[in-house]
Amino acid sequence: MKTTKKGFTLIELIVVIAIIGVLAAILVPSMLGYVKKSKVSSANSAASSIQKAINTALTELDEEDETGADVTTISRERNADEIECDGADAEKLWKKIKHYMDKAKSCAFLADCDGGAVRAVAVALDGKYTGTYPSGVVTVDNYKTYCAPAGVADLDDAVAAALEKVPAVDD
């Protein structure tokens, strides 16, 4: 009576492990690129949302005769409960910005206002990824140039440099 054992031989298992290893070696680096691209895209999206919230808030302040058009810069440091701005009541403006964008509370930002056109730079909470609106300044290839070091409380020179490279927004 012959009995056959069911199972895999050692050679078959080694071949399967080798194939999985080759696939992992090919896929892991490309997946890391997608993660960076996603983080940069998310930071650009946050900057876009902040820009829209600031634009809306300034428009509302203008309608309320609160001199919203006089604002030229708006900034918020990481973990701050307020914003710094010129030409308007910062507390009222921050209240309106928070109303339109809940994410504004979780990141630092810097905005440049020029007669109703707002350019914005947002720094993600971890400080590693910076986004701009209009986007296109910060990419996967150069995001390290514009990142704010983790643990720094205020917007650093790299973020200001990113804002300088953001093209003007048309009304």
mmCIF file of C-alpha atoms in Angstrom:
data_model
loop_
_atom_site.group_PDB
_atom_site.id
_atom_site.type_symbol
_atom_site.label_atom_id
_atom_site.label_comp_id
_atom_site.label_asym_id
_atom_site.label_seq_id
_atom_site.Cartn_x
_atom_site.Cartn_y
_atom_site.Cartn_z
ATOM 1 C CA MET A 1 0.000 0.000 0.000
ATOM 2 C CA LYS A 2 1.415 3.303 -1.108
ATOM 3 C CA THR A 3 0.736 6.457 0.827
ATOM 4 C CA THR A 4 1.549 9.819 -0.664
ATOM 5 C CA LYS A 5 2.348 12.725 1.506
ATOM 6 C CA LYS A 6 0.649 15.999 0.706
ATOM 7 C CA GLY A 7 2.568 19.262 1.025
ATOM 8 C CA PHE A 8 5.264 21.400 -0.537
ATOM 9 C CA THR A 9 8.886 20.523 -0.947
ATOM 10 C CA LEU A 10 11.616 22.758 0.407
ATOM 11 C CA ILE A 11 12.603 23.803 -3.121
ATOM 12 C CA GLU A 12 9.048 24.924 -3.922
ATOM 13 C CA LEU A 13 8.883 27.024 -0.737
ATOM 14 C CA ILE A 14 12.258 28.664 -1.457
ATOM 15 C CA VAL A 15 11.150 29.553 -4.998
ATOM 16 C CA VAL A 16 7.934 31.169 -3.713
ATOM 17 C CA ILE A 17 9.841 33.143 -1.049
ATOM 18 C CA ALA A 18 12.344 34.320 -3.679
ATOM 19 C CA ILE A 19 9.531 35.503 -5.957
ATOM 20 C CA ILE A 20 7.893 37.409 -3.078
ATOM 21 C CA GLY A 21 11.252 38.987 -2.215
ATOM 22 C CA VAL A 22 11.798 40.183 -5.792
ATOM 23 C CA LEU A 23 8.287 41.659 -5.966
ATOM 24 C CA ALA A 24 8.776 43.426 -2.617
ATOM 25 C CA ALA A 25 12.122 44.847 -3.752
ATOM 26 C CA ILE A 26 10.424 46.317 -6.824
ATOM 27 C CA LEU A 27 7.229 47.601 -5.175
ATOM 28 C CA VAL A 28 8.441 49.119 -1.870
ATOM 29 C CA PRO A 29 10.449 52.034 -3.372
ATOM 30 C CA SER A 30 7.609 52.969 -5.706
ATOM 31 C CA MET A 31 5.096 52.843 -2.850
ATOM 32 C CA LEU A 32 7.263 55.213 -0.784
ATOM 33 C CA GLY A 33 7.087 57.709 -3.651
ATOM 34 C CA TYR A 34 3.294 57.535 -3.593
ATOM 35 C CA VAL A 35 3.222 58.276 0.136
ATOM 36 C CA LYS A 36 5.360 61.414 -0.315
ATOM 37 C CA LYS A 37 3.263 62.523 -3.263
ATOM 38 C CA SER A 38 0.102 62.032 -1.212
ATOM 39 C CA LYS A 39 1.482 64.050 1.729
ATOM 40 C CA VAL A 40 2.581 66.925 -0.528
ATOM 41 C CA SER A 41 -0.808 66.876 -2.247
ATOM 42 C CA SER A 42 -2.542 66.942 1.136
ATOM 43 C CA ALA A 43 -0.458 69.942 2.249
ATOM 44 C CA ASN A 44 -1.291 71.752 -1.015
ATOM 45 C CA SER A 45 -4.958 70.974 -0.420
ATOM 46 C CA ALA A 46 -4.732 72.398 3.113
ATOM 47 C CA ALA A 47 -3.147 75.585 1.728
ATOM 48 C CA SER A 48 -5.941 75.837 -0.836
ATOM 49 C CA SER A 49 -8.578 75.431 1.876
ATOM 50 C CA ILE A 50 -6.899 78.030 4.064
ATOM 51 C CA GLN A 51 -6.712 80.429 1.125
ATOM 52 C CA LYS A 52 -10.427 79.998 0.441
ATOM 53 C CA ALA A 53 -11.312 80.408 4.123
ATOM 54 C CA ILE A 54 -9.225 83.590 4.377
ATOM 55 C CA ASN A 55 -10.716 84.977 1.163
ATOM 56 C CA THR A 56 -14.241 84.317 2.412
ATOM 57 C CA ALA A 57 -13.514 85.751 5.849
ATOM 58 C CA LEU A 58 -11.989 88.921 4.370
ATOM 59 C CA THR A 59 -14.986 89.331 2.055
ATOM 60 C CA GLU A 60 -17.346 89.028 5.009
ATOM 61 C CA LEU A 61 -15.323 91.567 6.990
ATOM 62 C CA ASP A 62 -15.560 93.958 4.030
ATOM 63 C CA GLU A 63 -19.329 93.506 3.924
ATOM 64 C CA GLU A 64 -19.496 94.266 7.638
ATOM 65 C CA ASP A 65 -17.392 97.419 7.125
ATOM 66 C CA GLU A 66 -14.570 95.951 9.206
ATOM 67 C CA THR A 67 -11.681 96.955 6.894
ATOM 68 C CA GLY A 68 -10.966 93.436 5.648
ATOM 69 C CA ALA A 69 -9.425 94.818 2.462
ATOM 70 C CA ASP A 70 -6.623 96.464 4.443
ATOM 71 C CA VAL A 71 -5.089 93.133 5.468
ATOM 72 C CA THR A 72 -1.771 92.348 3.786
ATOM 73 C CA THR A 73 -0.395 89.422 5.820
ATOM 74 C CA ILE A 74 -1.926 86.793 8.039
ATOM 75 C CA SER A 75 0.072 84.191 9.947
ATOM 76 C CA ARG A 76 -0.525 81.506 12.513
ATOM 77 C CA GLU A 77 2.151 79.685 14.451
ATOM 78 C CA ARG A 78 1.917 76.021 15.200
ATOM 79 C CA ASN A 79 -0.258 75.226 18.248
ATOM 80 C CA ALA A 80 -1.334 78.872 18.586
ATOM 81 C CA ASP A 81 -4.886 79.798 19.514
ATOM 82 C CA GLU A 82 -4.814 83.001 17.499
ATOM 83 C CA ILE A 83 -3.514 84.573 14.334
ATOM 84 C CA GLU A 84 -1.396 87.619 13.654
ATOM 85 C CA CYS A 85 -2.549 90.047 10.993
ATOM 86 C CA ASP A 86 -2.402 93.681 10.092
ATOM 87 C CA GLY A 87 -5.264 95.972 9.150
ATOM 88 C CA ALA A 88 -8.126 94.062 10.774
ATOM 89 C CA ASP A 89 -9.323 92.709 14.090
ATOM 90 C CA ALA A 90 -7.308 89.467 14.331
ATOM 91 C CA GLU A 91 -9.758 87.852 16.749
ATOM 92 C CA LYS A 92 -12.767 88.429 14.457
ATOM 93 C CA LEU A 93 -10.823 87.259 11.416
ATOM 94 C CA TRP A 94 -9.592 84.084 13.159
ATOM 95 C CA LYS A 95 -13.130 83.294 14.314
ATOM 96 C CA LYS A 96 -14.368 83.519 10.712
ATOM 97 C CA ILE A 97 -11.458 81.484 9.321
ATOM 98 C CA LYS A 98 -12.063 78.717 11.888
ATOM 99 C CA HIS A 99 -15.753 78.750 10.987
ATOM 100 C CA TYR A 100 -14.970 77.951 7.354
ATOM 101 C CA MET A 101 -12.099 75.583 7.871
ATOM 102 C CA ASP A 102 -11.727 73.280 10.817
ATOM 103 C CA LYS A 103 -8.333 72.089 9.519
ATOM 104 C CA ALA A 104 -6.959 75.618 9.991
ATOM 105 C CA LYS A 105 -6.658 74.860 13.708
ATOM 106 C CA SER A 106 -4.250 71.991 13.076
ATOM 107 C CA CYS A 107 -1.576 73.645 10.950
ATOM 108 C CA ALA A 108 0.556 76.729 10.764
ATOM 109 C CA PHE A 109 0.029 79.040 7.835
ATOM 110 C CA LEU A 110 1.175 82.243 6.233
ATOM 111 C CA ALA A 111 -0.954 84.210 3.774
ATOM 112 C CA ASP A 112 -0.219 87.238 1.638
ATOM 113 C CA CYS A 113 -3.238 89.336 0.663
ATOM 114 C CA ASP A 114 -3.117 91.728 -2.258
ATOM 115 C CA GLY A 115 -6.408 93.521 -2.879
ATOM 116 C CA GLY A 116 -8.672 90.501 -2.652
ATOM 117 C CA ALA A 117 -6.173 87.981 -4.045
ATOM 118 C CA VAL A 118 -4.729 85.666 -1.398
ATOM 119 C CA ARG A 119 -1.625 83.488 -1.714
ATOM 120 C CA ALA A 120 -1.176 80.965 1.069
ATOM 121 C CA VAL A 121 1.399 78.577 2.472
ATOM 122 C CA ALA A 122 0.337 75.884 4.930
ATOM 123 C CA VAL A 123 2.606 73.738 7.067
ATOM 124 C CA ALA A 124 1.247 70.343 8.089
ATOM 125 C CA LEU A 125 1.102 69.651 11.799
ATOM 126 C CA ASP A 126 4.145 67.372 11.686
ATOM 127 C CA GLY A 127 6.158 70.180 10.051
ATOM 128 C CA LYS A 128 7.576 67.905 7.379
ATOM 129 C CA TYR A 129 5.341 68.857 4.473
ATOM 130 C CA THR A 130 4.548 72.368 3.280
ATOM 131 C CA GLY A 131 1.872 73.171 0.734
ATOM 132 C CA THR A 132 1.130 76.292 -1.275
ATOM 133 C CA TYR A 133 -1.815 77.811 -3.061
ATOM 134 C CA PRO A 134 -1.641 78.253 -5.988
ATOM 135 C CA SER A 135 0.064 74.889 -5.940
ATOM 136 C CA GLY A 136 3.002 73.739 -7.997
ATOM 137 C CA VAL A 137 5.794 75.296 -5.933
ATOM 138 C CA VAL A 138 6.257 72.382 -3.537
ATOM 139 C CA THR A 139 6.719 68.996 -5.235
ATOM 140 C CA VAL A 140 7.931 65.552 -4.212
ATOM 141 C CA ASP A 141 11.383 66.448 -5.531
ATOM 142 C CA ASN A 142 11.830 69.694 -3.575
ATOM 143 C CA TYR A 143 9.578 69.382 -0.487
ATOM 144 C CA LYS A 144 12.596 69.232 1.851
ATOM 145 C CA THR A 145 13.606 72.739 0.719
ATOM 146 C CA TYR A 146 10.344 74.200 2.021
ATOM 147 C CA CYS A 147 9.754 72.169 5.172
ATOM 148 C CA ALA A 148 9.719 73.682 8.633
ATOM 149 C CA PRO A 149 11.821 71.690 11.093
ATOM 150 C CA ALA A 150 9.757 69.696 13.577
ATOM 151 C CA GLY A 151 9.553 71.379 16.945
ATOM 152 C CA VAL A 152 9.935 74.916 15.611
ATOM 153 C CA ALA A 153 7.057 76.996 16.925
ATOM 154 C CA ASP A 154 6.949 79.718 14.273
ATOM 155 C CA LEU A 155 6.939 79.868 10.493
ATOM 156 C CA ASP A 156 10.542 79.773 9.411
ATOM 157 C CA ASP A 157 12.433 81.272 6.471
ATOM 158 C CA ALA A 158 11.793 78.206 4.299
ATOM 159 C CA VAL A 159 8.029 78.795 4.469
ATOM 160 C CA ALA A 160 8.468 82.484 3.649
ATOM 161 C CA ALA A 161 10.655 81.431 0.713
ATOM 162 C CA ALA A 162 7.868 79.148 -0.506
ATOM 163 C CA LEU A 163 5.393 82.035 -0.375
ATOM 164 C CA GLU A 164 7.749 84.211 -2.425
ATOM 165 C CA LYS A 165 7.753 81.583 -5.192
ATOM 166 C CA VAL A 166 3.952 81.265 -5.289
ATOM 167 C CA PRO A 167 2.644 83.089 -8.352
ATOM 168 C CA ALA A 168 0.170 85.947 -7.917
ATOM 169 C CA VAL A 169 -3.491 84.992 -7.921
ATOM 170 C CA ASP A 170 -5.768 86.667 -10.432
ATOM 171 C CA ASP A 171 -9.010 88.128 -9.084
#
